[in-house]
């Protein structure tokens, strides 16, 4: 079935569970091509993921149907958490030392800065991460795909940004994993990031990806960001100065909270969140 919406042909399937990767990839390519043609014709570039992105099958289930509830912002601030250095221990940022043994997989350091649109550091912000283990398995009851669970890796950590807005985590590089969007669907390796601090009253969530992942072009969640430059802002950079001799490799990823180079967050649209069936 074909529908026409804003000069973009959208192909839908009566049974998304039977869709093949070739069908999903063709839809992604067609939507991206239509977007590029629109930009070349003078349309404004899109800076957010699309709310409705048919290759991402469950986006329709996450589409807002009602006006957001209006609240008094001062009331929200009365109930917002306040985090201090005594609340977060410095060892919580090392996900490789939380159990009695060493986790299995490639040890990595992920670091960067949380900055505003004017490149000013955002200090004392709580940064949390959660991720799959090296085989692509979460410690979560909803994750039942047949990959090993690592008894020495829970996959969660947190830290506070310093005076320069810097954060740093030591962890294990996560593996890709299957999800139920379509037949043989696999998500690229990624780490979930959450920011919650004293400068804003809303929890902000996003995902960080690794450079050169062959699954990028096949993934409807990543591809729901139709602008290439916006997608690129979610991909970390390998940094040899962060890599440590005979110990770990290093990646750098800055989080920009505002401005034209702002890092995309899941709050930008429900379609940027995880699909039903994903932890």
PDB file of C-alpha atoms in Angstrom:
ATOM      1  CA  UNK A   1       0.000   0.000   0.000  1.00  0.00           C
ATOM      2  CA  UNK A   2       1.291   3.473  -0.851  1.00  0.00           C
ATOM      3  CA  UNK A   3       0.316   6.782   0.677  1.00  0.00           C
ATOM      4  CA  UNK A   4       1.353  10.294  -0.329  1.00  0.00           C
ATOM      5  CA  UNK A   5       2.291  12.727   2.421  1.00  0.00           C
ATOM      6  CA  UNK A   6       4.193  15.976   1.894  1.00  0.00           C
ATOM      7  CA  UNK A   7       5.384  14.738  -1.521  1.00  0.00           C
ATOM      8  CA  UNK A   8       7.022  11.722   0.104  1.00  0.00           C
ATOM      9  CA  UNK A   9       5.893   8.223  -0.882  1.00  0.00           C
ATOM     10  CA  UNK A  10       5.448   6.174   2.259  1.00  0.00           C
ATOM     11  CA  UNK A  11       5.272   2.413   1.885  1.00  0.00           C
ATOM     12  CA  UNK A  12       3.542   0.496   4.641  1.00  0.00           C
ATOM     13  CA  UNK A  13       3.071  -3.211   5.204  1.00  0.00           C
ATOM     14  CA  UNK A  14       0.011  -5.027   6.467  1.00  0.00           C
ATOM     15  CA  UNK A  15       2.242  -7.255   8.601  1.00  0.00           C
ATOM     16  CA  UNK A  16       5.467  -5.589   9.721  1.00  0.00           C
ATOM     17  CA  UNK A  17       6.677  -8.764  11.439  1.00  0.00           C
ATOM     18  CA  UNK A  18       7.178 -10.377   8.019  1.00  0.00           C
ATOM     19  CA  UNK A  19       9.002  -7.418   6.470  1.00  0.00           C
ATOM     20  CA  UNK A  20      12.498  -8.228   5.288  1.00  0.00           C
ATOM     21  CA  UNK A  21      15.614  -6.142   5.778  1.00  0.00           C
ATOM     22  CA  UNK A  22      15.675  -5.447   2.034  1.00  0.00           C
ATOM     23  CA  UNK A  23      12.163  -3.975   2.253  1.00  0.00           C
ATOM     24  CA  UNK A  24      13.061  -1.872   5.281  1.00  0.00           C
ATOM     25  CA  UNK A  25      16.315  -0.683   3.679  1.00  0.00           C
ATOM     26  CA  UNK A  26      14.501   0.277   0.479  1.00  0.00           C
ATOM     27  CA  UNK A  27      12.028   2.369   2.454  1.00  0.00           C
ATOM     28  CA  UNK A  28      14.823   4.079   4.373  1.00  0.00           C
ATOM     29  CA  UNK A  29      16.705   4.857   1.163  1.00  0.00           C
ATOM     30  CA  UNK A  30      13.588   6.232  -0.510  1.00  0.00           C
ATOM     31  CA  UNK A  31      12.716   8.483   2.440  1.00  0.00           C
ATOM     32  CA  UNK A  32      16.297   9.777   2.710  1.00  0.00           C
ATOM     33  CA  UNK A  33      16.452  10.440  -1.034  1.00  0.00           C
ATOM     34  CA  UNK A  34      13.168  12.336  -0.929  1.00  0.00           C
ATOM     35  CA  UNK A  35      14.472  14.403   1.976  1.00  0.00           C
ATOM     36  CA  UNK A  36      17.683  15.284   0.138  1.00  0.00           C
ATOM     37  CA  UNK A  37      15.726  16.286  -2.949  1.00  0.00           C
ATOM     38  CA  UNK A  38      13.564  18.519  -0.807  1.00  0.00           C
ATOM     39  CA  UNK A  39      16.572  20.235   0.754  1.00  0.00           C
ATOM     40  CA  UNK A  40      18.111  20.758  -2.681  1.00  0.00           C
ATOM     41  CA  UNK A  41      14.812  22.328  -3.771  1.00  0.00           C
ATOM     42  CA  UNK A  42      14.959  24.795  -0.889  1.00  0.00           C
ATOM     43  CA  UNK A  43      13.157  23.017   1.958  1.00  0.00           C
ATOM     44  CA  UNK A  44      14.410  23.680   5.488  1.00  0.00           C
ATOM     45  CA  UNK A  45      16.750  20.948   6.778  1.00  0.00           C
ATOM     46  CA  UNK A  46      15.220  18.753   9.457  1.00  0.00           C
ATOM     47  CA  UNK A  47      17.032  18.817  12.773  1.00  0.00           C
ATOM     48  CA  UNK A  48      14.967  16.235  14.635  1.00  0.00           C
ATOM     49  CA  UNK A  49      13.988  12.596  14.133  1.00  0.00           C
ATOM     50  CA  UNK A  50      10.678  12.156  12.359  1.00  0.00           C
ATOM     51  CA  UNK A  51       7.671  11.401  14.526  1.00  0.00           C
ATOM     52  CA  UNK A  52       6.271   9.054  11.888  1.00  0.00           C
ATOM     53  CA  UNK A  53       8.985   6.977  10.236  1.00  0.00           C
ATOM     54  CA  UNK A  54       7.320   3.928   8.638  1.00  0.00           C
ATOM     55  CA  UNK A  55      10.446   1.703   8.583  1.00  0.00           C
ATOM     56  CA  UNK A  56      10.503   2.105  12.379  1.00  0.00           C
ATOM     57  CA  UNK A  57       7.295   0.145  12.804  1.00  0.00           C
ATOM     58  CA  UNK A  58       6.370   1.056  16.372  1.00  0.00           C
ATOM     59  CA  UNK A  59       6.769   4.806  15.821  1.00  0.00           C
ATOM     60  CA  UNK A  60       3.024   4.933  15.149  1.00  0.00           C
ATOM     61  CA  UNK A  61       2.438   3.539  18.644  1.00  0.00           C
ATOM     62  CA  UNK A  62       4.521   6.356  20.140  1.00  0.00           C
ATOM     63  CA  UNK A  63       2.953   9.183  18.168  1.00  0.00           C
ATOM     64  CA  UNK A  64       1.438  11.840  20.487  1.00  0.00           C
ATOM     65  CA  UNK A  65      -2.307  12.129  19.952  1.00  0.00           C
ATOM     66  CA  UNK A  66      -3.133  14.761  22.568  1.00  0.00           C
ATOM     67  CA  UNK A  67      -1.834  18.171  23.550  1.00  0.00           C
ATOM     68  CA  UNK A  68       0.910  17.896  26.201  1.00  0.00           C
ATOM     69  CA  UNK A  69      -0.275  18.495  29.717  1.00  0.00           C
ATOM     70  CA  UNK A  70       0.459  22.054  30.794  1.00  0.00           C
ATOM     71  CA  UNK A  71       1.984  22.498  34.244  1.00  0.00           C
ATOM     72  CA  UNK A  72       3.405  25.285  36.350  1.00  0.00           C
ATOM     73  CA  UNK A  73       7.203  25.172  35.861  1.00  0.00           C
ATOM     74  CA  UNK A  74       7.797  26.538  39.358  1.00  0.00           C
ATOM     75  CA  UNK A  75       5.859  23.614  40.804  1.00  0.00           C
ATOM     76  CA  UNK A  76       8.039  21.192  38.829  1.00  0.00           C
ATOM     77  CA  UNK A  77      11.186  22.764  40.240  1.00  0.00           C
ATOM     78  CA  UNK A  78       9.954  22.161  43.787  1.00  0.00           C
ATOM     79  CA  UNK A  79       9.926  18.427  43.111  1.00  0.00           C
ATOM     80  CA  UNK A  80      13.051  18.120  40.991  1.00  0.00           C
ATOM     81  CA  UNK A  81      15.938  16.110  42.438  1.00  0.00           C
ATOM     82  CA  UNK A  82      19.082  17.871  43.555  1.00  0.00           C
ATOM     83  CA  UNK A  83      22.368  16.051  43.066  1.00  0.00           C
ATOM     84  CA  UNK A  84      25.621  16.780  44.797  1.00  0.00           C
ATOM     85  CA  UNK A  85      29.069  15.253  44.932  1.00  0.00           C
ATOM     86  CA  UNK A  86      28.134  13.255  48.039  1.00  0.00           C
ATOM     87  CA  UNK A  87      25.352  11.503  46.128  1.00  0.00           C
ATOM     88  CA  UNK A  88      27.531  10.066  43.347  1.00  0.00           C
ATOM     89  CA  UNK A  89      30.710   8.148  44.128  1.00  0.00           C
ATOM     90  CA  UNK A  90      33.583   8.525  41.670  1.00  0.00           C
ATOM     91  CA  UNK A  91      33.880   4.726  41.277  1.00  0.00           C
ATOM     92  CA  UNK A  92      30.359   4.513  39.847  1.00  0.00           C
ATOM     93  CA  UNK A  93      31.721   5.663  36.496  1.00  0.00           C
ATOM     94  CA  UNK A  94      33.777   2.469  36.104  1.00  0.00           C
ATOM     95  CA  UNK A  95      31.445  -0.300  34.938  1.00  0.00           C
ATOM     96  CA  UNK A  96      34.272  -2.860  34.906  1.00  0.00           C
ATOM     97  CA  UNK A  97      34.842  -3.001  38.692  1.00  0.00           C
ATOM     98  CA  UNK A  98      31.320  -3.403  40.005  1.00  0.00           C
ATOM     99  CA  UNK A  99      31.528  -7.168  40.577  1.00  0.00           C
ATOM    100  CA  UNK A 100      33.941  -9.789  41.852  1.00  0.00           C
ATOM    101  CA  UNK A 101      35.500 -10.490  38.467  1.00  0.00           C
ATOM    102  CA  UNK A 102      36.364  -8.739  35.230  1.00  0.00           C
ATOM    103  CA  UNK A 103      33.683  -8.494  32.537  1.00  0.00           C
ATOM    104  CA  UNK A 104      34.251 -10.081  29.130  1.00  0.00           C
ATOM    105  CA  UNK A 105      34.814  -7.865  26.112  1.00  0.00           C
ATOM    106  CA  UNK A 106      36.762  -4.910  24.775  1.00  0.00           C
ATOM    107  CA  UNK A 107      37.497  -2.441  27.566  1.00  0.00           C
ATOM    108  CA  UNK A 108      36.892   1.171  26.497  1.00  0.00           C
ATOM    109  CA  UNK A 109      36.865   4.683  27.897  1.00  0.00           C
ATOM    110  CA  UNK A 110      34.123   7.036  26.727  1.00  0.00           C
ATOM    111  CA  UNK A 111      34.660  10.687  27.579  1.00  0.00           C
ATOM    112  CA  UNK A 112      33.567  14.114  26.450  1.00  0.00           C
ATOM    113  CA  UNK A 113      32.040  17.388  27.539  1.00  0.00           C
ATOM    114  CA  UNK A 114      28.507  18.548  28.205  1.00  0.00           C
ATOM    115  CA  UNK A 115      28.308  22.054  26.733  1.00  0.00           C
ATOM    116  CA  UNK A 116      25.684  24.606  25.746  1.00  0.00           C
ATOM    117  CA  UNK A 117      25.200  26.148  22.321  1.00  0.00           C
ATOM    118  CA  UNK A 118      27.926  28.721  23.019  1.00  0.00           C
ATOM    119  CA  UNK A 119      30.440  25.978  23.924  1.00  0.00           C
ATOM    120  CA  UNK A 120      30.293  26.851  27.625  1.00  0.00           C
ATOM    121  CA  UNK A 121      30.695  23.912  30.032  1.00  0.00           C
ATOM    122  CA  UNK A 122      27.625  22.648  31.866  1.00  0.00           C
ATOM    123  CA  UNK A 123      28.900  21.801  35.338  1.00  0.00           C
ATOM    124  CA  UNK A 124      27.735  19.331  37.981  1.00  0.00           C
ATOM    125  CA  UNK A 125      25.263  17.545  35.739  1.00  0.00           C
ATOM    126  CA  UNK A 126      24.347  13.947  36.488  1.00  0.00           C
ATOM    127  CA  UNK A 127      25.268  11.740  33.521  1.00  0.00           C
ATOM    128  CA  UNK A 128      23.974   8.174  33.593  1.00  0.00           C
ATOM    129  CA  UNK A 129      24.601   5.398  31.080  1.00  0.00           C
ATOM    130  CA  UNK A 130      23.173   1.953  30.494  1.00  0.00           C
ATOM    131  CA  UNK A 131      24.046  -0.568  27.817  1.00  0.00           C
ATOM    132  CA  UNK A 132      24.122  -4.172  26.640  1.00  0.00           C
ATOM    133  CA  UNK A 133      27.109  -6.356  27.406  1.00  0.00           C
ATOM    134  CA  UNK A 134      29.702  -7.446  24.837  1.00  0.00           C
ATOM    135  CA  UNK A 135      27.346 -10.101  23.430  1.00  0.00           C
ATOM    136  CA  UNK A 136      24.475  -7.655  23.036  1.00  0.00           C
ATOM    137  CA  UNK A 137      22.502  -8.786  26.098  1.00  0.00           C
ATOM    138  CA  UNK A 138      20.888  -6.522  28.682  1.00  0.00           C
ATOM    139  CA  UNK A 139      20.366  -7.483  32.308  1.00  0.00           C
ATOM    140  CA  UNK A 140      16.620  -7.087  31.897  1.00  0.00           C
ATOM    141  CA  UNK A 141      13.750  -9.562  32.088  1.00  0.00           C
ATOM    142  CA  UNK A 142      12.438  -8.425  28.706  1.00  0.00           C
ATOM    143  CA  UNK A 143      15.698  -9.297  27.000  1.00  0.00           C
ATOM    144  CA  UNK A 144      15.466 -13.015  26.318  1.00  0.00           C
ATOM    145  CA  UNK A 145      17.465 -13.410  23.118  1.00  0.00           C
ATOM    146  CA  UNK A 146      19.963 -16.308  23.273  1.00  0.00           C
ATOM    147  CA  UNK A 147      23.190 -14.482  24.050  1.00  0.00           C
ATOM    148  CA  UNK A 148      25.291 -15.037  27.183  1.00  0.00           C
ATOM    149  CA  UNK A 149      24.735 -12.962  30.307  1.00  0.00           C
ATOM    150  CA  UNK A 150      27.965 -11.681  31.852  1.00  0.00           C
ATOM    151  CA  UNK A 151      27.807 -12.172  35.632  1.00  0.00           C
ATOM    152  CA  UNK A 152      30.455  -9.463  36.043  1.00  0.00           C
ATOM    153  CA  UNK A 153      28.736  -6.786  34.003  1.00  0.00           C
ATOM    154  CA  UNK A 154      25.486  -5.053  34.896  1.00  0.00           C
ATOM    155  CA  UNK A 155      25.834  -2.280  32.319  1.00  0.00           C
ATOM    156  CA  UNK A 156      24.918   0.818  34.330  1.00  0.00           C
ATOM    157  CA  UNK A 157      27.015   3.720  35.610  1.00  0.00           C
ATOM    158  CA  UNK A 158      26.899   7.401  36.455  1.00  0.00           C
ATOM    159  CA  UNK A 159      29.057  10.424  37.180  1.00  0.00           C
ATOM    160  CA  UNK A 160      28.912  14.202  37.609  1.00  0.00           C
ATOM    161  CA  UNK A 161      30.437  16.594  35.100  1.00  0.00           C
ATOM    162  CA  UNK A 162      33.391  18.594  36.403  1.00  0.00           C
ATOM    163  CA  UNK A 163      34.021  22.344  36.150  1.00  0.00           C
ATOM    164  CA  UNK A 164      34.920  21.950  32.454  1.00  0.00           C
ATOM    165  CA  UNK A 165      31.752  19.967  31.773  1.00  0.00           C
ATOM    166  CA  UNK A 166      33.731  16.750  31.369  1.00  0.00           C
ATOM    167  CA  UNK A 167      32.437  13.238  32.018  1.00  0.00           C
ATOM    168  CA  UNK A 168      34.258   9.911  31.719  1.00  0.00           C
ATOM    169  CA  UNK A 169      33.211   6.263  31.853  1.00  0.00           C
ATOM    170  CA  UNK A 170      35.230   3.066  31.762  1.00  0.00           C
ATOM    171  CA  UNK A 171      33.121   0.252  30.352  1.00  0.00           C
ATOM    172  CA  UNK A 172      32.941  -2.617  27.847  1.00  0.00           C
ATOM    173  CA  UNK A 173      32.095  -2.029  24.218  1.00  0.00           C
ATOM    174  CA  UNK A 174      28.510  -3.292  23.754  1.00  0.00           C
ATOM    175  CA  UNK A 175      27.546  -5.749  21.063  1.00  0.00           C
ATOM    176  CA  UNK A 176      24.714  -5.405  18.533  1.00  0.00           C
ATOM    177  CA  UNK A 177      21.475  -7.228  19.288  1.00  0.00           C
ATOM    178  CA  UNK A 178      18.276  -8.326  17.541  1.00  0.00           C
ATOM    179  CA  UNK A 179      14.943  -6.577  17.974  1.00  0.00           C
ATOM    180  CA  UNK A 180      11.467  -7.225  16.683  1.00  0.00           C
ATOM    181  CA  UNK A 181      10.957  -4.429  14.169  1.00  0.00           C
ATOM    182  CA  UNK A 182      11.245  -6.810  11.186  1.00  0.00           C
ATOM    183  CA  UNK A 183      12.808 -10.121  10.245  1.00  0.00           C
ATOM    184  CA  UNK A 184      16.545 -10.273  10.981  1.00  0.00           C
ATOM    185  CA  UNK A 185      16.555  -6.777  12.513  1.00  0.00           C
ATOM    186  CA  UNK A 186      19.711  -5.839  14.447  1.00  0.00           C
ATOM    187  CA  UNK A 187      20.479  -2.650  16.315  1.00  0.00           C
ATOM    188  CA  UNK A 188      23.914  -1.043  15.966  1.00  0.00           C
ATOM    189  CA  UNK A 189      26.044  -1.097  19.105  1.00  0.00           C
ATOM    190  CA  UNK A 190      25.152   1.884  21.287  1.00  0.00           C
ATOM    191  CA  UNK A 191      25.234   3.302  24.800  1.00  0.00           C
ATOM    192  CA  UNK A 192      22.235   5.063  26.289  1.00  0.00           C
ATOM    193  CA  UNK A 193      22.943   8.419  27.948  1.00  0.00           C
ATOM    194  CA  UNK A 194      20.744  10.256  30.435  1.00  0.00           C
ATOM    195  CA  UNK A 195      21.366  13.795  31.689  1.00  0.00           C
ATOM    196  CA  UNK A 196      19.639  15.263  34.701  1.00  0.00           C
ATOM    197  CA  UNK A 197      20.993  18.192  36.659  1.00  0.00           C
ATOM    198  CA  UNK A 198      20.575  21.539  38.291  1.00  0.00           C
ATOM    199  CA  UNK A 199      20.357  23.595  35.080  1.00  0.00           C
ATOM    200  CA  UNK A 200      17.171  21.964  33.782  1.00  0.00           C
ATOM    201  CA  UNK A 201      14.169  20.111  35.217  1.00  0.00           C
ATOM    202  CA  UNK A 202      13.657  17.518  32.506  1.00  0.00           C
ATOM    203  CA  UNK A 203      15.519  14.261  32.147  1.00  0.00           C
ATOM    204  CA  UNK A 204      17.211  14.145  28.745  1.00  0.00           C
ATOM    205  CA  UNK A 205      17.973  10.803  27.090  1.00  0.00           C
ATOM    206  CA  UNK A 206      19.889   9.953  23.936  1.00  0.00           C
ATOM    207  CA  UNK A 207      22.111   7.264  22.408  1.00  0.00           C
ATOM    208  CA  UNK A 208      25.773   7.255  21.463  1.00  0.00           C
ATOM    209  CA  UNK A 209      26.944   5.093  18.563  1.00  0.00           C
ATOM    210  CA  UNK A 210      30.383   3.861  17.485  1.00  0.00           C
ATOM    211  CA  UNK A 211      32.080   4.957  14.248  1.00  0.00           C
ATOM    212  CA  UNK A 212      31.962   2.804  11.135  1.00  0.00           C
ATOM    213  CA  UNK A 213      29.160   0.502  12.267  1.00  0.00           C
ATOM    214  CA  UNK A 214      27.884  -1.485   9.228  1.00  0.00           C
ATOM    215  CA  UNK A 215      24.391  -1.623  10.760  1.00  0.00           C
ATOM    216  CA  UNK A 216      23.818   2.150  10.523  1.00  0.00           C
ATOM    217  CA  UNK A 217      22.206   2.010   7.092  1.00  0.00           C
ATOM    218  CA  UNK A 218      19.984  -0.906   8.154  1.00  0.00           C
ATOM    219  CA  UNK A 219      18.653   0.565  11.404  1.00  0.00           C
ATOM    220  CA  UNK A 220      15.281   2.381  11.305  1.00  0.00           C
ATOM    221  CA  UNK A 221      15.793   4.097  14.678  1.00  0.00           C
ATOM    222  CA  UNK A 222      19.113   5.672  13.679  1.00  0.00           C
ATOM    223  CA  UNK A 223      17.747   6.365  10.185  1.00  0.00           C
ATOM    224  CA  UNK A 224      14.628   8.135  11.466  1.00  0.00           C
ATOM    225  CA  UNK A 225      16.979  11.130  11.635  1.00  0.00           C
ATOM    226  CA  UNK A 226      16.858  11.872   7.919  1.00  0.00           C
ATOM    227  CA  UNK A 227      19.579  14.544   7.949  1.00  0.00           C
ATOM    228  CA  UNK A 228      23.073  13.030   7.694  1.00  0.00           C
ATOM    229  CA  UNK A 229      24.783  15.772   9.707  1.00  0.00           C
ATOM    230  CA  UNK A 230      22.270  15.371  12.521  1.00  0.00           C
ATOM    231  CA  UNK A 231      22.825  11.597  12.528  1.00  0.00           C
ATOM    232  CA  UNK A 232      26.582  12.109  12.643  1.00  0.00           C
ATOM    233  CA  UNK A 233      26.244  14.032  15.913  1.00  0.00           C
ATOM    234  CA  UNK A 234      25.225  10.796  17.638  1.00  0.00           C
ATOM    235  CA  UNK A 235      28.423   8.974  16.606  1.00  0.00           C
ATOM    236  CA  UNK A 236      31.483   9.071  18.849  1.00  0.00           C
ATOM    237  CA  UNK A 237      35.011   9.575  17.529  1.00  0.00           C
ATOM    238  CA  UNK A 238      37.865   7.206  18.196  1.00  0.00           C
ATOM    239  CA  UNK A 239      40.528   9.188  20.092  1.00  0.00           C
ATOM    240  CA  UNK A 240      44.010   7.724  20.418  1.00  0.00           C
ATOM    241  CA  UNK A 241      44.877  10.248  23.133  1.00  0.00           C
ATOM    242  CA  UNK A 242      42.128   8.695  25.275  1.00  0.00           C
ATOM    243  CA  UNK A 243      43.316   5.164  24.467  1.00  0.00           C
ATOM    244  CA  UNK A 244      45.619   3.795  27.170  1.00  0.00           C
ATOM    245  CA  UNK A 245      48.704   1.666  26.589  1.00  0.00           C
ATOM    246  CA  UNK A 246      47.926  -2.078  26.872  1.00  0.00           C
ATOM    247  CA  UNK A 247      44.710  -1.288  28.734  1.00  0.00           C
ATOM    248  CA  UNK A 248      41.818   0.075  26.640  1.00  0.00           C
ATOM    249  CA  UNK A 249      40.717   1.976  23.552  1.00  0.00           C
ATOM    250  CA  UNK A 250      39.156   5.423  23.851  1.00  0.00           C
ATOM    251  CA  UNK A 251      36.248   7.353  22.351  1.00  0.00           C
ATOM    252  CA  UNK A 252      35.259  10.987  22.625  1.00  0.00           C
ATOM    253  CA  UNK A 253      31.678  12.254  22.377  1.00  0.00           C
ATOM    254  CA  UNK A 254      30.531  15.759  23.314  1.00  0.00           C
ATOM    255  CA  UNK A 255      26.909  16.430  24.245  1.00  0.00           C
ATOM    256  CA  UNK A 256      25.605  19.836  23.103  1.00  0.00           C
ATOM    257  CA  UNK A 257      22.415  20.922  24.866  1.00  0.00           C
ATOM    258  CA  UNK A 258      21.330  23.804  22.619  1.00  0.00           C
ATOM    259  CA  UNK A 259      22.036  25.621  19.382  1.00  0.00           C
ATOM    260  CA  UNK A 260      22.336  24.483  15.783  1.00  0.00           C
ATOM    261  CA  UNK A 261      24.695  21.618  16.685  1.00  0.00           C
ATOM    262  CA  UNK A 262      22.560  20.319  19.529  1.00  0.00           C
ATOM    263  CA  UNK A 263      22.759  16.610  20.278  1.00  0.00           C
ATOM    264  CA  UNK A 264      19.439  14.957  19.470  1.00  0.00           C
ATOM    265  CA  UNK A 265      17.525  13.636  22.458  1.00  0.00           C
ATOM    266  CA  UNK A 266      14.716  11.103  22.642  1.00  0.00           C
ATOM    267  CA  UNK A 267      12.424  13.865  23.906  1.00  0.00           C
ATOM    268  CA  UNK A 268      12.645  15.458  20.446  1.00  0.00           C
ATOM    269  CA  UNK A 269      10.120  12.887  19.279  1.00  0.00           C
ATOM    270  CA  UNK A 270       8.701   9.618  20.555  1.00  0.00           C
ATOM    271  CA  UNK A 271      10.003   7.919  17.427  1.00  0.00           C
ATOM    272  CA  UNK A 272      13.564   8.341  18.689  1.00  0.00           C
ATOM    273  CA  UNK A 273      12.952   6.045  21.660  1.00  0.00           C
ATOM    274  CA  UNK A 274      13.450   2.330  21.870  1.00  0.00           C
ATOM    275  CA  UNK A 275      10.947   0.082  20.164  1.00  0.00           C
ATOM    276  CA  UNK A 276       8.488  -2.178  21.912  1.00  0.00           C
ATOM    277  CA  UNK A 277      10.394  -5.335  22.767  1.00  0.00           C
ATOM    278  CA  UNK A 278      13.650  -3.530  23.516  1.00  0.00           C
ATOM    279  CA  UNK A 279      14.915  -2.996  27.095  1.00  0.00           C
TER     280      UNK A 279
END
